[in-house]
Short mmCIF file of N, CA and C in Angstrom, two decimals:
data_model
loop_
_atom_site.label_atom_id
_atom_site.label_comp_id
_atom_site.label_asym_id
_atom_site.label_seq_id
_atom_site.Cartn_x
_atom_site.Cartn_y
_atom_site.Cartn_z
N ASN A 1 77.95 106.26 115.12
CA ASN A 1 79.27 106.62 115.82
C ASN A 1 80.58 106.11 115.59
N ILE A 2 81.51 107.15 115.17
CA ILE A 2 82.66 106.77 114.63
C ILE A 2 83.81 107.33 115.87
N ALA A 3 84.59 106.59 115.78
CA ALA A 3 85.49 106.66 116.86
C ALA A 3 86.96 106.73 116.12
N VAL A 4 87.33 107.68 116.39
CA VAL A 4 88.86 108.33 115.51
C VAL A 4 89.71 108.22 116.74
N ILE A 5 90.82 107.33 116.69
CA ILE A 5 92.12 107.07 117.66
C ILE A 5 93.35 106.87 116.85
N GLY A 6 93.93 107.54 117.85
CA GLY A 6 95.59 107.14 116.89
C GLY A 6 96.58 106.82 117.69
N ASN A 7 97.47 106.49 117.07
CA ASN A 7 98.70 105.23 117.61
C ASN A 7 99.43 105.69 118.35
N HIS A 8 99.60 107.08 118.42
CA HIS A 8 100.52 107.92 119.84
C HIS A 8 99.72 109.66 119.41
N HIS A 9 100.39 110.39 120.58
CA HIS A 9 99.99 111.66 120.47
C HIS A 9 100.87 112.56 119.48
N GLY A 10 100.12 113.18 118.66
CA GLY A 10 100.36 114.03 117.67
C GLY A 10 100.87 113.40 116.25
N CYS A 11 99.70 112.25 116.25
CA CYS A 11 99.95 111.33 115.19
C CYS A 11 98.64 112.23 113.98
N GLY A 12 97.55 113.09 114.47
CA GLY A 12 96.74 113.28 113.71
C GLY A 12 95.44 113.18 113.61
N SER A 13 95.11 112.34 114.92
CA SER A 13 93.71 111.95 114.95
C SER A 13 92.71 113.04 115.39
N THR A 14 92.91 114.38 115.62
CA THR A 14 92.38 115.28 115.79
C THR A 14 92.17 116.43 114.25
N HIS A 15 93.00 116.17 113.90
CA HIS A 15 93.09 117.11 112.55
C HIS A 15 92.06 115.87 111.33
N ILE A 16 92.01 114.51 111.66
CA ILE A 16 91.60 113.80 110.89
C ILE A 16 89.97 113.96 110.94
N SER A 17 89.87 113.90 112.49
CA SER A 17 88.59 113.92 113.00
C SER A 17 87.99 115.00 112.65
N ILE A 18 88.28 116.35 112.48
CA ILE A 18 87.84 117.41 111.78
C ILE A 18 87.55 117.50 110.47
N ALA A 19 88.34 117.06 109.99
CA ALA A 19 88.36 117.13 108.30
C ALA A 19 86.98 115.93 107.66
N LEU A 20 87.08 115.06 108.82
CA LEU A 20 86.11 113.92 108.29
C LEU A 20 85.01 114.40 108.42
N THR A 21 84.38 115.77 110.12
CA THR A 21 82.97 116.17 110.18
C THR A 21 82.69 116.91 109.65
N SER A 22 83.90 118.24 108.71
CA SER A 22 83.60 119.17 107.55
C SER A 22 83.08 118.48 106.11
N ILE A 23 83.72 117.12 105.77
CA ILE A 23 83.34 116.98 104.44
C ILE A 23 82.40 116.27 104.57
N LEU A 24 81.91 115.17 105.69
CA LEU A 24 80.50 114.66 106.22
C LEU A 24 79.18 115.79 105.55
N ASN A 25 79.26 116.81 106.48
CA ASN A 25 78.56 117.77 106.28
C ASN A 25 78.62 118.55 105.35
N SER A 26 79.80 118.92 104.38
CA SER A 26 79.40 119.26 103.19
C SER A 26 78.80 118.35 102.01
N MET A 27 78.63 116.91 102.41
CA MET A 27 77.87 115.98 101.41
C MET A 27 76.59 116.09 101.85
N GLY A 28 75.92 116.78 102.59
CA GLY A 28 74.57 116.62 103.13
C GLY A 28 74.37 115.88 104.45
N GLU A 29 75.11 115.39 104.80
CA GLU A 29 74.87 114.51 106.12
C GLU A 29 75.39 115.68 107.77
N SER A 30 74.05 115.13 108.75
CA SER A 30 74.35 115.80 109.82
C SER A 30 75.87 114.79 110.78
N ALA A 31 76.64 115.83 110.82
CA ALA A 31 77.44 115.32 111.46
C ALA A 31 78.48 115.87 112.56
N TYR A 32 78.60 115.79 113.55
CA TYR A 32 79.43 116.60 115.05
C TYR A 32 80.70 116.09 115.61
N TYR A 33 81.34 116.92 115.45
CA TYR A 33 83.00 116.34 116.07
C TYR A 33 82.46 116.55 117.75
N ILE A 34 82.93 115.34 118.15
CA ILE A 34 82.90 115.41 119.77
C ILE A 34 84.29 115.30 120.49
N GLU A 35 84.90 116.38 121.24
CA GLU A 35 85.79 115.99 121.75
C GLU A 35 86.52 115.39 122.90
N LYS A 36 87.00 114.17 122.52
CA LYS A 36 86.98 113.28 124.13
C LYS A 36 88.45 113.27 124.50
N ASN A 37 89.38 114.30 123.96
CA ASN A 37 90.99 113.80 124.61
C ASN A 37 91.21 115.11 125.43
N SER A 38 92.29 115.89 125.77
CA SER A 38 92.63 117.10 126.06
C SER A 38 93.58 118.00 125.31
N HIS A 39 92.91 118.11 123.76
CA HIS A 39 93.59 118.88 122.97
C HIS A 39 93.40 120.10 122.78
N ASN A 40 92.29 120.65 123.23
CA ASN A 40 91.55 121.86 123.94
C ASN A 40 90.84 122.41 122.61
N LEU A 41 90.22 122.18 122.11
CA LEU A 41 89.72 122.31 120.76
C LEU A 41 89.07 123.90 120.59
N ILE A 42 88.55 124.27 121.65
CA ILE A 42 88.12 125.67 121.96
C ILE A 42 88.94 126.46 121.63
N ASN A 43 90.13 126.53 122.14
CA ASN A 43 91.34 127.47 121.65
C ASN A 43 91.60 127.44 120.70
N MET A 44 91.45 126.35 119.74
CA MET A 44 92.37 126.04 118.60
C MET A 44 91.02 126.89 117.48
N ILE A 45 89.47 126.60 117.37
CA ILE A 45 88.96 126.90 116.80
C ILE A 45 88.96 128.59 117.11
N THR A 46 88.70 128.86 118.24
CA THR A 46 88.75 130.13 118.47
C THR A 46 89.61 130.97 117.70
N ASN A 47 90.89 130.76 117.42
CA ASN A 47 91.70 131.41 116.71
C ASN A 47 91.57 131.41 115.49
N THR A 48 90.78 130.79 115.32
CA THR A 48 90.10 130.99 113.62
C THR A 48 89.49 131.90 113.48
N THR A 49 88.91 132.71 112.14
CA THR A 49 87.82 133.27 111.90
C THR A 49 86.43 133.08 111.81
N LYS A 50 85.60 133.57 111.94
CA LYS A 50 83.85 133.41 111.72
C LYS A 50 83.54 132.74 112.64
N VAL A 51 83.98 132.15 113.44
CA VAL A 51 83.40 131.13 114.42
C VAL A 51 82.17 131.51 115.11
N THR A 52 81.74 130.25 115.24
CA THR A 52 80.27 130.73 115.90
C THR A 52 79.39 129.93 117.11
N GLU A 53 79.27 129.88 118.01
CA GLU A 53 78.88 129.19 119.18
C GLU A 53 77.80 129.01 119.60
N LYS A 54 76.69 128.22 119.60
CA LYS A 54 75.13 128.18 119.71
C LYS A 54 75.28 126.92 121.10
N ASN A 55 74.56 127.05 122.11
CA ASN A 55 74.45 126.16 123.03
C ASN A 55 75.33 124.82 122.90
N GLY A 56 76.74 125.80 123.15
CA GLY A 56 78.13 124.63 123.26
C GLY A 56 78.18 123.96 121.97
N CYS A 57 77.88 124.34 120.98
CA CYS A 57 78.27 123.85 119.48
C CYS A 57 79.01 125.16 118.75
N MET A 58 80.36 124.42 118.26
CA MET A 58 80.65 125.45 117.68
C MET A 58 80.76 125.20 115.60
N TYR A 59 80.75 126.29 115.40
CA TYR A 59 80.17 126.54 113.68
C TYR A 59 81.42 126.94 113.07
N TYR A 60 82.20 126.61 112.46
CA TYR A 60 83.02 127.02 111.16
C TYR A 60 83.14 126.08 110.22
N LYS A 61 82.55 127.32 108.84
CA LYS A 61 82.45 126.63 107.50
C LYS A 61 81.42 125.16 107.45
N SER A 62 81.97 124.17 106.83
CA SER A 62 81.17 122.86 107.42
C SER A 62 81.44 122.48 108.51
N PHE A 63 81.92 122.74 109.62
CA PHE A 63 82.34 122.01 110.51
C PHE A 63 81.31 122.31 111.81
N ARG A 64 81.14 121.30 112.33
CA ARG A 64 80.10 121.54 113.75
C ARG A 64 80.92 120.35 114.73
N GLY A 65 81.08 121.09 115.93
CA GLY A 65 81.73 120.68 117.10
C GLY A 65 81.46 120.76 118.08
N PHE A 66 81.83 119.77 119.20
CA PHE A 66 81.29 120.25 120.76
C PHE A 66 82.88 119.89 121.42
N ALA A 67 83.61 121.02 122.09
CA ALA A 67 84.57 120.48 122.73
C ALA A 67 84.46 119.91 124.28
N ASN A 68 85.75 119.81 124.68
CA ASN A 68 85.70 118.78 125.45
C ASN A 68 85.50 119.82 126.95
N TYR A 69 84.30 120.47 127.25
CA TYR A 69 84.04 121.32 128.18
C TYR A 69 83.65 120.23 129.88
N GLY A 70 84.66 118.97 130.16
CA GLY A 70 84.96 118.82 131.48
C GLY A 70 83.57 118.14 131.74
N PRO A 71 83.54 116.85 133.07
CA PRO A 71 82.27 116.23 133.52
C PRO A 71 81.33 117.19 133.91
N GLY A 72 81.62 118.52 134.16
CA GLY A 72 80.71 119.27 135.05
C GLY A 72 79.49 120.32 134.25
N ILE A 73 79.95 119.95 132.74
CA ILE A 73 79.07 120.47 131.91
C ILE A 73 78.46 119.88 130.85
N SER A 74 77.31 119.74 130.80
CA SER A 74 76.66 118.98 130.02
C SER A 74 75.67 119.46 128.56
N VAL A 75 76.37 119.15 127.02
CA VAL A 75 75.83 119.84 126.41
C VAL A 75 75.00 118.63 125.86
N GLU A 76 73.84 119.18 124.96
CA GLU A 76 72.80 118.52 124.59
C GLU A 76 73.36 118.15 122.83
N LYS A 77 73.45 116.87 122.67
CA LYS A 77 73.54 116.48 121.12
C LYS A 77 72.08 116.35 120.36
N PRO A 78 72.26 116.67 119.59
CA PRO A 78 71.60 116.90 118.40
C PRO A 78 70.89 115.21 117.76
N ASP A 79 69.74 114.97 117.67
CA ASP A 79 68.99 113.64 117.31
C ASP A 79 69.55 113.47 115.66
N ASN A 80 69.37 112.03 115.38
CA ASN A 80 69.88 111.74 114.19
C ASN A 80 70.98 112.49 113.33
N ALA A 81 71.92 112.35 114.04
CA ALA A 81 73.57 112.97 113.24
C ALA A 81 74.43 111.75 113.92
N THR A 82 75.37 112.11 112.54
CA THR A 82 76.48 110.94 112.77
C THR A 82 77.84 111.74 113.80
N PHE A 83 77.79 111.05 114.66
CA PHE A 83 79.17 111.86 115.82
C PHE A 83 80.27 111.12 115.47
N ILE A 84 81.60 111.79 115.52
CA ILE A 84 82.89 111.52 115.51
C ILE A 84 83.34 112.06 116.40
N TYR A 85 83.95 110.96 117.17
CA TYR A 85 84.44 111.28 118.40
C TYR A 85 85.97 111.05 118.31
N ASP A 86 86.51 112.39 118.83
CA ASP A 86 87.97 112.07 119.01
C ASP A 86 88.45 111.77 119.96
N TYR A 87 89.10 110.41 120.32
CA TYR A 87 89.79 109.84 121.51
C TYR A 87 91.64 110.44 121.52
N GLY A 88 91.79 110.58 120.29
CA GLY A 88 93.36 111.04 120.55
C GLY A 88 93.92 109.41 120.62
N SER A 89 95.11 109.48 121.28
CA SER A 89 96.02 108.10 121.84
C SER A 89 95.54 107.29 123.28
N ILE A 90 94.25 108.37 123.47
CA ILE A 90 94.18 107.52 125.15
C ILE A 90 92.33 107.21 125.11
N TYR A 91 92.13 106.22 124.65
CA TYR A 91 90.74 105.79 124.36
C TYR A 91 90.39 104.26 125.22
N SER A 92 89.43 103.62 125.62
CA SER A 92 88.97 102.65 126.34
C SER A 92 88.84 101.39 125.56
N ASP A 93 88.54 100.25 126.20
CA ASP A 93 87.47 99.21 125.66
C ASP A 93 86.23 99.60 125.33
N TYR A 94 86.09 100.21 126.45
CA TYR A 94 84.08 100.59 126.14
C TYR A 94 84.26 101.53 125.28
N ASP A 95 85.25 102.65 124.83
CA ASP A 95 85.27 103.68 123.88
C ASP A 95 84.87 103.04 122.71
N LEU A 96 85.57 102.52 122.13
CA LEU A 96 85.65 101.37 121.14
C LEU A 96 84.24 100.50 120.80
N LYS A 97 83.98 99.82 121.84
CA LYS A 97 82.64 99.21 121.54
C LYS A 97 81.57 99.87 120.96
N GLN A 98 81.36 101.04 122.03
CA GLN A 98 80.21 101.88 121.62
C GLN A 98 80.23 102.27 120.01
N ALA A 99 81.27 101.95 119.22
CA ALA A 99 81.32 102.75 117.94
C ALA A 99 81.14 102.05 116.88
N ASP A 100 80.30 102.39 115.67
CA ASP A 100 79.80 101.67 114.88
C ASP A 100 81.09 101.07 113.90
N PHE A 101 82.28 102.05 113.40
CA PHE A 101 83.25 101.62 112.99
C PHE A 101 84.77 102.75 113.50
N ILE A 102 85.69 102.46 113.77
CA ILE A 102 86.81 102.72 114.11
C ILE A 102 87.95 103.64 113.13
N LEU A 103 88.10 104.72 113.27
CA LEU A 103 89.27 104.83 112.25
C LEU A 103 90.51 105.11 113.21
N LEU A 104 91.94 104.27 112.52
CA LEU A 104 92.81 104.64 113.06
C LEU A 104 94.00 104.99 112.92
N VAL A 105 94.25 106.44 113.25
CA VAL A 105 95.21 107.22 112.42
C VAL A 105 96.56 106.64 113.03
N ILE A 106 97.68 106.60 111.80
CA ILE A 106 98.90 106.27 112.08
C ILE A 106 100.03 107.04 111.02
N ASN A 107 100.93 107.23 111.74
CA ASN A 107 101.89 108.37 110.59
C ASN A 107 103.50 107.25 110.89
N ASP A 108 104.45 107.98 109.78
CA ASP A 108 105.49 106.74 109.82
C ASP A 108 106.68 108.02 110.40
N SER A 109 106.28 108.37 111.39
CA SER A 109 107.78 109.28 111.62
C SER A 109 108.74 108.14 111.95
N LEU A 110 110.44 108.19 112.06
CA LEU A 110 111.25 107.58 111.91
C LEU A 110 111.22 106.39 113.40
N TRP A 111 110.38 107.30 114.55
CA TRP A 111 110.95 106.99 116.06
C TRP A 111 109.60 106.31 116.26
N GLN A 112 108.11 106.15 115.15
CA GLN A 112 107.18 105.74 115.39
C GLN A 112 106.91 104.60 114.83
N LYS A 113 107.85 104.02 114.11
CA LYS A 113 107.56 102.75 112.78
C LYS A 113 106.81 101.52 113.42
N THR A 114 108.14 101.16 114.44
CA THR A 114 107.91 100.19 115.25
C THR A 114 106.62 100.45 116.29
N PHE A 115 106.36 101.20 116.47
CA PHE A 115 105.03 101.76 117.52
C PHE A 115 104.08 101.42 117.14
N ALA A 116 104.37 101.90 115.90
CA ALA A 116 102.59 101.57 115.17
C ALA A 116 102.25 100.64 115.05
N ILE A 117 102.81 99.60 114.79
CA ILE A 117 103.03 98.29 114.35
C ILE A 117 102.56 97.24 115.62
N GLU A 118 103.20 97.88 117.20
CA GLU A 118 103.28 97.03 118.29
C GLU A 118 101.95 97.34 118.65
N GLU A 119 101.64 98.61 118.71
CA GLU A 119 100.23 98.97 119.71
C GLU A 119 99.22 99.05 119.20
N SER A 120 99.33 98.55 117.97
CA SER A 120 98.23 98.55 117.04
C SER A 120 97.55 97.21 117.15
N HIS A 121 98.51 96.16 117.37
CA HIS A 121 97.61 94.69 117.29
C HIS A 121 96.27 94.34 118.74
N PRO A 122 96.61 95.02 119.60
CA PRO A 122 95.16 94.53 120.03
C PRO A 122 93.83 95.08 119.75
N LEU A 123 94.07 95.91 118.76
CA LEU A 123 92.95 96.68 117.90
C LEU A 123 91.94 95.30 116.97
N TYR A 124 93.01 94.28 116.85
CA TYR A 124 93.06 93.56 115.58
C TYR A 124 91.08 92.81 115.92
N HIS A 125 90.71 92.37 117.46
CA HIS A 125 89.65 92.10 117.70
C HIS A 125 88.42 93.35 117.23
N TYR A 126 88.73 93.72 116.72
CA TYR A 126 87.80 95.22 115.95
C TYR A 126 88.07 95.23 114.41
N LYS A 127 88.60 94.17 114.01
CA LYS A 127 89.00 94.41 112.74
C LYS A 127 87.87 94.54 111.55
N ASP A 128 86.82 94.32 111.88
CA ASP A 128 85.58 94.14 111.17
C ASP A 128 85.24 95.72 111.41
N ARG A 129 85.38 96.42 112.22
CA ARG A 129 85.33 97.80 112.43
C ARG A 129 86.35 98.74 111.90
N LEU A 130 87.27 98.43 112.31
CA LEU A 130 88.46 98.90 111.58
C LEU A 130 89.04 99.49 110.38
N LYS A 131 89.23 100.76 110.30
CA LYS A 131 89.65 101.14 109.01
C LYS A 131 91.07 102.13 109.21
N ILE A 132 92.04 101.98 108.40
CA ILE A 132 93.70 102.87 108.94
C ILE A 132 93.60 103.62 108.16
N ILE A 133 94.18 104.69 108.72
CA ILE A 133 94.54 106.08 107.62
C ILE A 133 96.13 106.41 107.86
N TYR A 134 96.75 105.87 107.22
CA TYR A 134 98.19 106.39 107.12
C TYR A 134 98.28 107.80 106.77
N ASN A 135 98.35 108.46 108.32
CA ASN A 135 98.49 110.60 107.81
C ASN A 135 99.76 110.46 107.40
N MET A 136 99.60 111.29 106.38
CA MET A 136 100.81 112.23 105.87
C MET A 136 101.73 111.39 105.15
N GLY A 137 101.30 109.77 104.88
CA GLY A 137 101.96 108.88 104.22
C GLY A 137 101.84 109.01 102.34
N THR A 138 102.41 107.83 102.30
CA THR A 138 102.54 107.82 100.62
C THR A 138 101.73 106.64 100.50
N ARG A 139 101.16 106.31 98.92
CA ARG A 139 100.46 105.26 98.66
C ARG A 139 101.74 103.98 98.86
N LYS A 140 102.63 104.14 98.35
CA LYS A 140 103.70 103.13 98.11
C LYS A 140 103.72 102.25 99.92
N ARG A 141 103.60 103.13 100.85
CA ARG A 141 103.83 103.10 102.33
C ARG A 141 102.90 102.54 102.47
N ALA A 142 101.57 103.10 102.11
CA ALA A 142 100.28 102.28 102.56
C ALA A 142 100.33 100.89 102.31
N ARG A 143 100.52 100.44 101.14
CA ARG A 143 100.46 98.87 100.39
C ARG A 143 101.55 98.03 101.29
N GLU A 144 102.82 98.68 101.94
CA GLU A 144 103.40 97.60 102.64
C GLU A 144 102.98 97.57 103.80
N LEU A 145 102.10 98.66 104.36
CA LEU A 145 101.53 98.30 105.73
C LEU A 145 100.40 97.43 105.50
N VAL A 146 99.76 97.28 104.20
CA VAL A 146 98.47 96.54 104.30
C VAL A 146 99.10 95.38 104.60
N LYS A 147 100.33 94.74 104.21
CA LYS A 147 100.79 93.35 104.29
C LYS A 147 100.83 93.38 105.78
N ILE A 148 101.40 94.25 106.62
CA ILE A 148 102.21 94.11 107.87
C ILE A 148 100.38 94.06 108.93
N TYR A 149 99.46 94.67 108.52
CA TYR A 149 98.39 95.23 109.41
C TYR A 149 97.18 93.97 109.28
N LYS A 150 97.30 93.17 107.83
CA LYS A 150 96.47 92.73 106.75
C LYS A 150 94.82 92.94 107.08
N LEU A 151 94.69 94.20 106.67
CA LEU A 151 93.87 95.18 106.62
C LEU A 151 93.83 96.38 105.79
N PRO A 152 92.97 97.01 105.06
CA PRO A 152 92.88 98.04 103.94
C PRO A 152 93.86 99.17 105.02
N VAL A 153 94.40 99.87 104.55
CA VAL A 153 95.57 101.32 104.93
C VAL A 153 95.29 102.45 103.77
N HIS A 154 94.53 103.01 103.80
CA HIS A 154 94.54 104.10 103.17
C HIS A 154 95.32 105.33 103.27
N TYR A 155 96.08 105.71 102.70
CA TYR A 155 97.05 106.92 102.70
C TYR A 155 95.86 108.34 102.74
N TYR A 156 96.71 109.30 103.81
CA TYR A 156 95.71 110.52 103.83
C TYR A 156 97.46 111.70 103.74
N ASP A 157 97.09 112.19 102.53
CA ASP A 157 97.94 113.17 102.06
C ASP A 157 98.27 114.59 102.83
N PHE A 158 99.41 114.99 102.79
CA PHE A 158 99.54 116.40 103.58
C PHE A 158 98.12 117.45 103.14
N ASP A 159 97.68 117.80 104.31
CA ASP A 159 96.74 118.47 104.49
C ASP A 159 96.43 119.80 104.96
N PRO A 160 96.69 120.43 104.77
CA PRO A 160 97.28 121.88 105.59
C PRO A 160 96.29 122.32 106.42
N ASN A 161 94.77 122.31 105.95
CA ASN A 161 93.69 123.26 106.53
C ASN A 161 92.78 121.90 106.61
N PRO A 162 92.37 121.33 108.12
CA PRO A 162 91.23 120.45 107.88
C PRO A 162 89.96 120.69 107.89
N PHE A 163 89.31 122.24 107.73
CA PHE A 163 88.10 122.90 107.56
C PHE A 163 88.00 122.95 106.14
N ASP A 164 89.27 123.14 105.05
CA ASP A 164 89.13 123.17 103.58
C ASP A 164 88.04 121.58 103.14
N ILE A 165 87.44 121.96 102.34
CA ILE A 165 86.73 120.72 101.32
C ILE A 165 87.26 120.71 100.23
N THR A 166 88.02 119.44 99.84
CA THR A 166 88.36 119.59 98.31
C THR A 166 88.20 117.64 97.99
N GLU A 167 88.02 117.59 96.76
CA GLU A 167 87.53 116.83 95.92
C GLU A 167 88.49 115.36 96.60
N TRP A 168 89.64 115.38 96.43
CA TRP A 168 90.39 114.26 97.31
C TRP A 168 90.08 114.04 98.40
N LYS A 169 89.97 115.12 99.07
CA LYS A 169 89.61 114.60 100.54
C LYS A 169 88.11 114.14 100.90
N ARG A 170 87.06 114.64 100.04
CA ARG A 170 85.76 114.06 99.70
C ARG A 170 85.99 112.86 99.56
N ASN A 171 86.62 112.13 98.46
CA ASN A 171 86.77 110.55 97.55
C ASN A 171 87.70 109.90 99.04
N CYS A 172 88.17 110.43 99.61
CA CYS A 172 89.43 109.68 100.54
C CYS A 172 88.04 109.22 101.61
N PHE A 173 87.28 110.34 102.13
CA PHE A 173 86.77 109.76 103.35
C PHE A 173 84.81 109.48 102.93
N LYS A 174 84.44 109.29 101.87
CA LYS A 174 83.98 108.38 101.11
C LYS A 174 84.22 107.06 101.03
N TRP A 175 85.42 106.66 100.76
CA TRP A 175 85.72 105.46 100.60
C TRP A 175 85.69 104.67 102.06
N LEU A 176 86.75 105.81 103.14
CA LEU A 176 86.69 105.39 104.04
C LEU A 176 85.12 105.00 105.05
N CYS A 177 84.49 105.59 105.11
CA CYS A 177 83.10 105.49 105.29
C CYS A 177 82.06 104.59 104.49
N ASN A 178 82.41 104.28 103.49
CA ASN A 178 81.34 103.73 102.38
C ASN A 178 80.01 104.44 102.11
N ARG A 179 80.37 105.50 101.95
CA ARG A 179 79.20 106.75 101.69
C ARG A 179 79.46 107.22 100.14
#
């Protein structure tokens, strides 16, 4: 189980989660996106073409995922799969304890520079399972962030479509997931 969390709303945790799910599936792994936030994946996905749905699971290209249907609807998840839980910026300690590893998505908006550093420090007790993705960042700034966080920081370049499979994304996620 992989928890994807963001340091603030809009930093790209849903985009990264969808891309990670798509890449893992393209590499032959059985991976499913699980929406655990209020971003309303159903509306976003159904605005794309060729989306199919079966038993509550949405399929598009290499993507497979379950929307957040709310507490009243139960969806049966497949066995023997990797689940990518997209918590966005709202998550609990319980959520993180359930994860095999955690991807923290940060970005470098001028108004978020300090926030990214200050708000992320409570995650240090998860540092053995924590990897940081610097979304829409540069390699140079990622190196600077390594000094601040004292953890590996991988920059994630501009990605216009999280469903598309590219060699760069494949290599990025291989590094992140040690696959």
